[in-house]
Amino acid sequence: MSGKSPNDLRATVLLVEDNPDNRGIYRTILEHNGIEVVEAEDGENGIRLAREQLPDLILMDVSIPGIDGWEATRILKGDEKTSGIPIIALTAHALPSDRERAAEAGCDGYIPKPALPRAVLREVERMLGLTGD
Ligand code: MN
């Protein structure tokens, strides 16, 4: 319990997602709940921004151009500078194999798409220990 109001800036989340509509939806609900959002639309920029900004958490769409979300997660988890940042994978296929893949890549959490904005917010808050209710 931080004692902060929901409108205080509570954390920074890096959102790696190539779909602009999804970026807008997730950004809106996170920002509305006091979470700063940094966006990347591909794997290379996601890795770069993670290293530059050291966000509190990363939401990683696994299906992104260039370096995909699985590989980007492996790279970030293999770099001691970024290995401690929790990564939640967003994947369009709710297959058991994707859950295994998420664990193998080093993801800390997993949300099957389509992910309702509220579900994304809840998982981000839970993982950051921000649930005040
Ligand atoms: Mn995608």
mmCIF file with all atom_site columns, C-alpha atoms and ligand atoms in Angstrom:
data_model
loop_
_atom_site.group_PDB
_atom_site.id
_atom_site.type_symbol
_atom_site.label_atom_id
_atom_site.label_alt_id
_atom_site.label_comp_id
_atom_site.label_asym_id
_atom_site.label_entity_id
_atom_site.label_seq_id
_atom_site.pdbx_PDB_ins_code
_atom_site.Cartn_x
_atom_site.Cartn_y
_atom_site.Cartn_z
_atom_site.occupancy
_atom_site.B_iso_or_equiv
_atom_site.pdbx_formal_charge
_atom_site.auth_seq_id
_atom_site.auth_comp_id
_atom_site.auth_asym_id
_atom_site.auth_atom_id
_atom_site.pdbx_PDB_model_num
ATOM   1   C  CA . MET A 1 1   ? 0.000  0.000   0.000   1.00 0.00 ? 1   MET A CA 1
ATOM   2   C  CA . SER A 1 2   ? 1.618  3.199   -1.158  1.00 0.00 ? 2   SER A CA 1
ATOM   3   C  CA . GLY A 1 3   ? -1.009 5.582   0.118   1.00 0.00 ? 3   GLY A CA 1
ATOM   4   C  CA . LYS A 1 4   ? -0.884 7.420   -3.167  1.00 0.00 ? 4   LYS A CA 1
ATOM   5   C  CA . SER A 1 5   ? -4.067 8.402   -4.920  1.00 0.00 ? 5   SER A CA 1
ATOM   6   C  CA . PRO A 1 6   ? -4.861 6.757   -8.256  1.00 0.00 ? 6   PRO A CA 1
ATOM   7   C  CA . ASN A 1 7   ? -3.976 9.970   -10.043 1.00 0.00 ? 7   ASN A CA 1
ATOM   8   C  CA . ASP A 1 8   ? -0.385 10.030  -8.862  1.00 0.00 ? 8   ASP A CA 1
ATOM   9   C  CA . LEU A 1 9   ? 2.139  8.696   -11.311 1.00 0.00 ? 9   LEU A CA 1
ATOM   10  C  CA . ARG A 1 10  ? 2.712  5.216   -9.988  1.00 0.00 ? 10  ARG A CA 1
ATOM   11  C  CA . ALA A 1 11  ? 4.876  3.423   -12.510 1.00 0.00 ? 11  ALA A CA 1
ATOM   12  C  CA . THR A 1 12  ? 6.158  3.380   -16.066 1.00 0.00 ? 12  THR A CA 1
ATOM   13  C  CA . VAL A 1 13  ? 5.149  0.618   -18.462 1.00 0.00 ? 13  VAL A CA 1
ATOM   14  C  CA . LEU A 1 14  ? 6.809  -0.048  -21.816 1.00 0.00 ? 14  LEU A CA 1
ATOM   15  C  CA . LEU A 1 15  ? 4.156  -1.203  -24.285 1.00 0.00 ? 15  LEU A CA 1
ATOM   16  C  CA . VAL A 1 16  ? 5.629  -3.142  -27.223 1.00 0.00 ? 16  VAL A CA 1
ATOM   17  C  CA . GLU A 1 17  ? 2.771  -3.647  -29.673 1.00 0.00 ? 17  GLU A CA 1
ATOM   18  C  CA . ASP A 1 18  ? 2.555  -3.168  -33.440 1.00 0.00 ? 18  ASP A CA 1
ATOM   19  C  CA . ASN A 1 19  ? -1.210 -2.611  -33.618 1.00 0.00 ? 19  ASN A CA 1
ATOM   20  C  CA . PRO A 1 20  ? -1.931 1.120   -33.167 1.00 0.00 ? 20  PRO A CA 1
ATOM   21  C  CA . ASP A 1 21  ? -5.511 0.501   -32.029 1.00 0.00 ? 21  ASP A CA 1
ATOM   22  C  CA . ASN A 1 22  ? -4.328 -1.820  -29.276 1.00 0.00 ? 22  ASN A CA 1
ATOM   23  C  CA . ARG A 1 23  ? -1.609 0.642   -28.262 1.00 0.00 ? 23  ARG A CA 1
ATOM   24  C  CA . GLY A 1 24  ? -4.229 3.359   -27.945 1.00 0.00 ? 24  GLY A CA 1
ATOM   25  C  CA . ILE A 1 25  ? -6.608 1.194   -25.923 1.00 0.00 ? 25  ILE A CA 1
ATOM   26  C  CA . TYR A 1 26  ? -3.997 -0.022  -23.450 1.00 0.00 ? 26  TYR A CA 1
ATOM   27  C  CA . ARG A 1 27  ? -2.334 3.380   -23.157 1.00 0.00 ? 27  ARG A CA 1
ATOM   28  C  CA . THR A 1 28  ? -5.671 5.017   -22.366 1.00 0.00 ? 28  THR A CA 1
ATOM   29  C  CA . ILE A 1 29  ? -6.622 2.729   -19.499 1.00 0.00 ? 29  ILE A CA 1
ATOM   30  C  CA . LEU A 1 30  ? -3.119 2.621   -18.018 1.00 0.00 ? 30  LEU A CA 1
ATOM   31  C  CA . GLU A 1 31  ? -2.668 6.393   -18.135 1.00 0.00 ? 31  GLU A CA 1
ATOM   32  C  CA . HIS A 1 32  ? -6.140 6.881   -16.710 1.00 0.00 ? 32  HIS A CA 1
ATOM   33  C  CA . ASN A 1 33  ? -4.932 4.882   -13.723 1.00 0.00 ? 33  ASN A CA 1
ATOM   34  C  CA . GLY A 1 34  ? -1.767 6.874   -13.208 1.00 0.00 ? 34  GLY A CA 1
ATOM   35  C  CA . ILE A 1 35  ? 0.654  4.659   -15.099 1.00 0.00 ? 35  ILE A CA 1
ATOM   36  C  CA . GLU A 1 36  ? 3.021  6.294   -17.562 1.00 0.00 ? 36  GLU A CA 1
ATOM   37  C  CA . VAL A 1 37  ? 3.216  4.513   -20.919 1.00 0.00 ? 37  VAL A CA 1
ATOM   38  C  CA . VAL A 1 38  ? 6.148  4.389   -23.319 1.00 0.00 ? 38  VAL A CA 1
ATOM   39  C  CA . GLU A 1 39  ? 5.396  2.814   -26.700 1.00 0.00 ? 39  GLU A CA 1
ATOM   40  C  CA . ALA A 1 40  ? 7.393  0.758   -29.162 1.00 0.00 ? 40  ALA A CA 1
ATOM   41  C  CA . GLU A 1 41  ? 5.976  -0.807  -32.309 1.00 0.00 ? 41  GLU A CA 1
ATOM   42  C  CA . ASP A 1 42  ? 8.673  -3.380  -33.003 1.00 0.00 ? 42  ASP A CA 1
ATOM   43  C  CA . GLY A 1 43  ? 11.195 -5.553  -31.238 1.00 0.00 ? 43  GLY A CA 1
ATOM   44  C  CA . GLU A 1 44  ? 14.281 -3.463  -31.933 1.00 0.00 ? 44  GLU A CA 1
ATOM   45  C  CA . ASN A 1 45  ? 12.766 -0.295  -30.519 1.00 0.00 ? 45  ASN A CA 1
ATOM   46  C  CA . GLY A 1 46  ? 11.284 -2.236  -27.628 1.00 0.00 ? 46  GLY A CA 1
ATOM   47  C  CA . ILE A 1 47  ? 14.725 -3.489  -26.632 1.00 0.00 ? 47  ILE A CA 1
ATOM   48  C  CA . ARG A 1 48  ? 16.278 -0.066  -27.117 1.00 0.00 ? 48  ARG A CA 1
ATOM   49  C  CA . LEU A 1 49  ? 13.646 1.703   -25.012 1.00 0.00 ? 49  LEU A CA 1
ATOM   50  C  CA . ALA A 1 50  ? 13.804 -0.947  -22.297 1.00 0.00 ? 50  ALA A CA 1
ATOM   51  C  CA . ARG A 1 51  ? 17.549 -0.337  -21.968 1.00 0.00 ? 51  ARG A CA 1
ATOM   52  C  CA . GLU A 1 52  ? 17.223 3.453   -22.120 1.00 0.00 ? 52  GLU A CA 1
ATOM   53  C  CA . GLN A 1 53  ? 14.206 3.941   -19.878 1.00 0.00 ? 53  GLN A CA 1
ATOM   54  C  CA . LEU A 1 54  ? 14.334 0.930   -17.556 1.00 0.00 ? 54  LEU A CA 1
ATOM   55  C  CA . PRO A 1 55  ? 10.527 0.767   -17.203 1.00 0.00 ? 55  PRO A CA 1
ATOM   56  C  CA . ASP A 1 56  ? 8.909  -0.868  -14.171 1.00 0.00 ? 56  ASP A CA 1
ATOM   57  C  CA . LEU A 1 57  ? 7.201  -3.435  -16.396 1.00 0.00 ? 57  LEU A CA 1
ATOM   58  C  CA . ILE A 1 58  ? 6.984  -4.426  -20.069 1.00 0.00 ? 58  ILE A CA 1
ATOM   59  C  CA . LEU A 1 59  ? 3.835  -5.489  -21.934 1.00 0.00 ? 59  LEU A CA 1
ATOM   60  C  CA . MET A 1 60  ? 5.155  -7.512  -24.863 1.00 0.00 ? 60  MET A CA 1
ATOM   61  C  CA . ASP A 1 61  ? 3.028  -8.420  -27.850 1.00 0.00 ? 61  ASP A CA 1
ATOM   62  C  CA . VAL A 1 62  ? 4.753  -11.558 -29.134 1.00 0.00 ? 62  VAL A CA 1
ATOM   63  C  CA . SER A 1 63  ? 3.738  -10.970 -32.748 1.00 0.00 ? 63  SER A CA 1
ATOM   64  C  CA . ILE A 1 64  ? 5.661  -7.844  -33.773 1.00 0.00 ? 64  ILE A CA 1
ATOM   65  C  CA . PRO A 1 65  ? 7.844  -6.987  -36.779 1.00 0.00 ? 65  PRO A CA 1
ATOM   66  C  CA . GLY A 1 66  ? 11.559 -7.735  -36.760 1.00 0.00 ? 66  GLY A CA 1
ATOM   67  C  CA . ILE A 1 67  ? 12.748 -9.358  -33.563 1.00 0.00 ? 67  ILE A CA 1
ATOM   68  C  CA . ASP A 1 68  ? 9.564  -11.001 -32.264 1.00 0.00 ? 68  ASP A CA 1
ATOM   69  C  CA . GLY A 1 69  ? 8.322  -10.721 -28.704 1.00 0.00 ? 69  GLY A CA 1
ATOM   70  C  CA . TRP A 1 70  ? 9.704  -14.095 -27.651 1.00 0.00 ? 70  TRP A CA 1
ATOM   71  C  CA . GLU A 1 71  ? 13.206 -13.241 -28.833 1.00 0.00 ? 71  GLU A CA 1
ATOM   72  C  CA . ALA A 1 72  ? 13.016 -9.695  -27.449 1.00 0.00 ? 72  ALA A CA 1
ATOM   73  C  CA . THR A 1 73  ? 12.077 -11.189 -24.073 1.00 0.00 ? 73  THR A CA 1
ATOM   74  C  CA . ARG A 1 74  ? 15.012 -13.622 -24.193 1.00 0.00 ? 74  ARG A CA 1
ATOM   75  C  CA . ILE A 1 75  ? 17.388 -10.780 -25.024 1.00 0.00 ? 75  ILE A CA 1
ATOM   76  C  CA . LEU A 1 76  ? 16.109 -8.550  -22.221 1.00 0.00 ? 76  LEU A CA 1
ATOM   77  C  CA . LYS A 1 77  ? 16.107 -11.408 -19.695 1.00 0.00 ? 77  LYS A CA 1
ATOM   78  C  CA . GLY A 1 78  ? 19.669 -12.248 -20.718 1.00 0.00 ? 78  GLY A CA 1
ATOM   79  C  CA . ASP A 1 79  ? 20.923 -8.711  -20.081 1.00 0.00 ? 79  ASP A CA 1
ATOM   80  C  CA . GLU A 1 80  ? 21.638 -8.031  -16.428 1.00 0.00 ? 80  GLU A CA 1
ATOM   81  C  CA . LYS A 1 81  ? 20.634 -4.392  -16.886 1.00 0.00 ? 81  LYS A CA 1
ATOM   82  C  CA . THR A 1 82  ? 17.074 -5.363  -17.878 1.00 0.00 ? 82  THR A CA 1
ATOM   83  C  CA . SER A 1 83  ? 16.659 -8.917  -16.545 1.00 0.00 ? 83  SER A CA 1
ATOM   84  C  CA . GLY A 1 84  ? 14.807 -7.733  -13.436 1.00 0.00 ? 84  GLY A CA 1
ATOM   85  C  CA . ILE A 1 85  ? 12.031 -5.973  -15.357 1.00 0.00 ? 85  ILE A CA 1
ATOM   86  C  CA . PRO A 1 86  ? 8.825  -8.063  -15.297 1.00 0.00 ? 86  PRO A CA 1
ATOM   87  C  CA . ILE A 1 87  ? 7.549  -8.913  -18.779 1.00 0.00 ? 87  ILE A CA 1
ATOM   88  C  CA . ILE A 1 88  ? 3.928  -9.815  -19.525 1.00 0.00 ? 88  ILE A CA 1
ATOM   89  C  CA . ALA A 1 89  ? 3.460  -11.507 -22.903 1.00 0.00 ? 89  ALA A CA 1
ATOM   90  C  CA . LEU A 1 90  ? 0.418  -10.678 -25.008 1.00 0.00 ? 90  LEU A CA 1
ATOM   91  C  CA . THR A 1 91  ? -0.321 -13.456 -27.458 1.00 0.00 ? 91  THR A CA 1
ATOM   92  C  CA . ALA A 1 92  ? -3.158 -13.936 -29.911 1.00 0.00 ? 92  ALA A CA 1
ATOM   93  C  CA . HIS A 1 93  ? -3.154 -17.692 -29.518 1.00 0.00 ? 93  HIS A CA 1
ATOM   94  C  CA . ALA A 1 94  ? -4.306 -19.064 -26.191 1.00 0.00 ? 94  ALA A CA 1
ATOM   95  C  CA . LEU A 1 95  ? -2.573 -22.349 -26.821 1.00 0.00 ? 95  LEU A CA 1
ATOM   96  C  CA . PRO A 1 96  ? -0.984 -24.427 -24.072 1.00 0.00 ? 96  PRO A CA 1
ATOM   97  C  CA . SER A 1 97  ? 2.215  -24.325 -26.132 1.00 0.00 ? 97  SER A CA 1
ATOM   98  C  CA . ASP A 1 98  ? 2.247  -20.527 -25.903 1.00 0.00 ? 98  ASP A CA 1
ATOM   99  C  CA . ARG A 1 99  ? 2.081  -20.698 -22.131 1.00 0.00 ? 99  ARG A CA 1
ATOM   100 C  CA . GLU A 1 100 ? 5.116  -22.987 -22.160 1.00 0.00 ? 100 GLU A CA 1
ATOM   101 C  CA . ARG A 1 101 ? 6.829  -20.724 -24.650 1.00 0.00 ? 101 ARG A CA 1
ATOM   102 C  CA . ALA A 1 102 ? 6.205  -17.690 -22.466 1.00 0.00 ? 102 ALA A CA 1
ATOM   103 C  CA . ALA A 1 103 ? 7.810  -19.444 -19.511 1.00 0.00 ? 103 ALA A CA 1
ATOM   104 C  CA . GLU A 1 104 ? 10.761 -20.623 -21.617 1.00 0.00 ? 104 GLU A CA 1
ATOM   105 C  CA . ALA A 1 105 ? 11.400 -17.132 -22.951 1.00 0.00 ? 105 ALA A CA 1
ATOM   106 C  CA . GLY A 1 106 ? 11.447 -15.824 -19.381 1.00 0.00 ? 106 GLY A CA 1
ATOM   107 C  CA . CYS A 1 107 ? 8.108  -14.023 -19.358 1.00 0.00 ? 107 CYS A CA 1
ATOM   108 C  CA . ASP A 1 108 ? 6.765  -13.321 -15.871 1.00 0.00 ? 108 ASP A CA 1
ATOM   109 C  CA . GLY A 1 109 ? 3.140  -13.319 -16.979 1.00 0.00 ? 109 GLY A CA 1
ATOM   110 C  CA . TYR A 1 110 ? 0.919  -14.140 -19.880 1.00 0.00 ? 110 TYR A CA 1
ATOM   111 C  CA . ILE A 1 111 ? -2.309 -12.601 -21.228 1.00 0.00 ? 111 ILE A CA 1
ATOM   112 C  CA . PRO A 1 112 ? -4.118 -14.220 -24.172 1.00 0.00 ? 112 PRO A CA 1
ATOM   113 C  CA . LYS A 1 113 ? -5.456 -11.790 -26.771 1.00 0.00 ? 113 LYS A CA 1
ATOM   114 C  CA . PRO A 1 114 ? -7.910 -10.326 -27.325 1.00 0.00 ? 114 PRO A CA 1
ATOM   115 C  CA . ALA A 1 115 ? -7.073 -8.956  -23.896 1.00 0.00 ? 115 ALA A CA 1
ATOM   116 C  CA . LEU A 1 116 ? -9.718 -6.741  -22.382 1.00 0.00 ? 116 LEU A CA 1
ATOM   117 C  CA . PRO A 1 117 ? -8.232 -3.415  -21.256 1.00 0.00 ? 117 PRO A CA 1
ATOM   118 C  CA . ARG A 1 118 ? -9.421 -4.055  -17.676 1.00 0.00 ? 118 ARG A CA 1
ATOM   119 C  CA . ALA A 1 119 ? -7.657 -7.426  -17.662 1.00 0.00 ? 119 ALA A CA 1
ATOM   120 C  CA . VAL A 1 120 ? -4.416 -5.795  -18.797 1.00 0.00 ? 120 VAL A CA 1
ATOM   121 C  CA . LEU A 1 121 ? -4.707 -3.104  -16.139 1.00 0.00 ? 121 LEU A CA 1
ATOM   122 C  CA . ARG A 1 122 ? -5.449 -5.678  -13.429 1.00 0.00 ? 122 ARG A CA 1
ATOM   123 C  CA . GLU A 1 123 ? -2.452 -7.816  -14.364 1.00 0.00 ? 123 GLU A CA 1
ATOM   124 C  CA . VAL A 1 124 ? -0.117 -4.805  -14.535 1.00 0.00 ? 124 VAL A CA 1
ATOM   125 C  CA . GLU A 1 125 ? -1.281 -3.557  -11.141 1.00 0.00 ? 125 GLU A CA 1
ATOM   126 C  CA . ARG A 1 126 ? -1.075 -7.008  -9.596  1.00 0.00 ? 126 ARG A CA 1
ATOM   127 C  CA . MET A 1 127 ? 2.439  -7.568  -10.853 1.00 0.00 ? 127 MET A CA 1
ATOM   128 C  CA . LEU A 1 128 ? 3.596  -4.143  -9.682  1.00 0.00 ? 128 LEU A CA 1
ATOM   129 C  CA . GLY A 1 129 ? 1.912  -4.527  -6.301  1.00 0.00 ? 129 GLY A CA 1
ATOM   130 C  CA . LEU A 1 130 ? -0.309 -1.532  -7.004  1.00 0.00 ? 130 LEU A CA 1
ATOM   131 C  CA . THR A 1 131 ? -3.644 -3.085  -6.128  1.00 0.00 ? 131 THR A CA 1
ATOM   132 C  CA . GLY A 1 132 ? -5.004 -0.825  -3.459  1.00 0.00 ? 132 GLY A CA 1
ATOM   133 C  CA . ASP A 1 133 ? -8.445 -2.329  -3.130  1.00 0.00 ? 133 ASP A CA 1
HETATM 134 MN MN . MN  B 2 .   ? 1.023  -7.862  -33.061 1.00 0.00 ? 1   MN  B MN 1
#
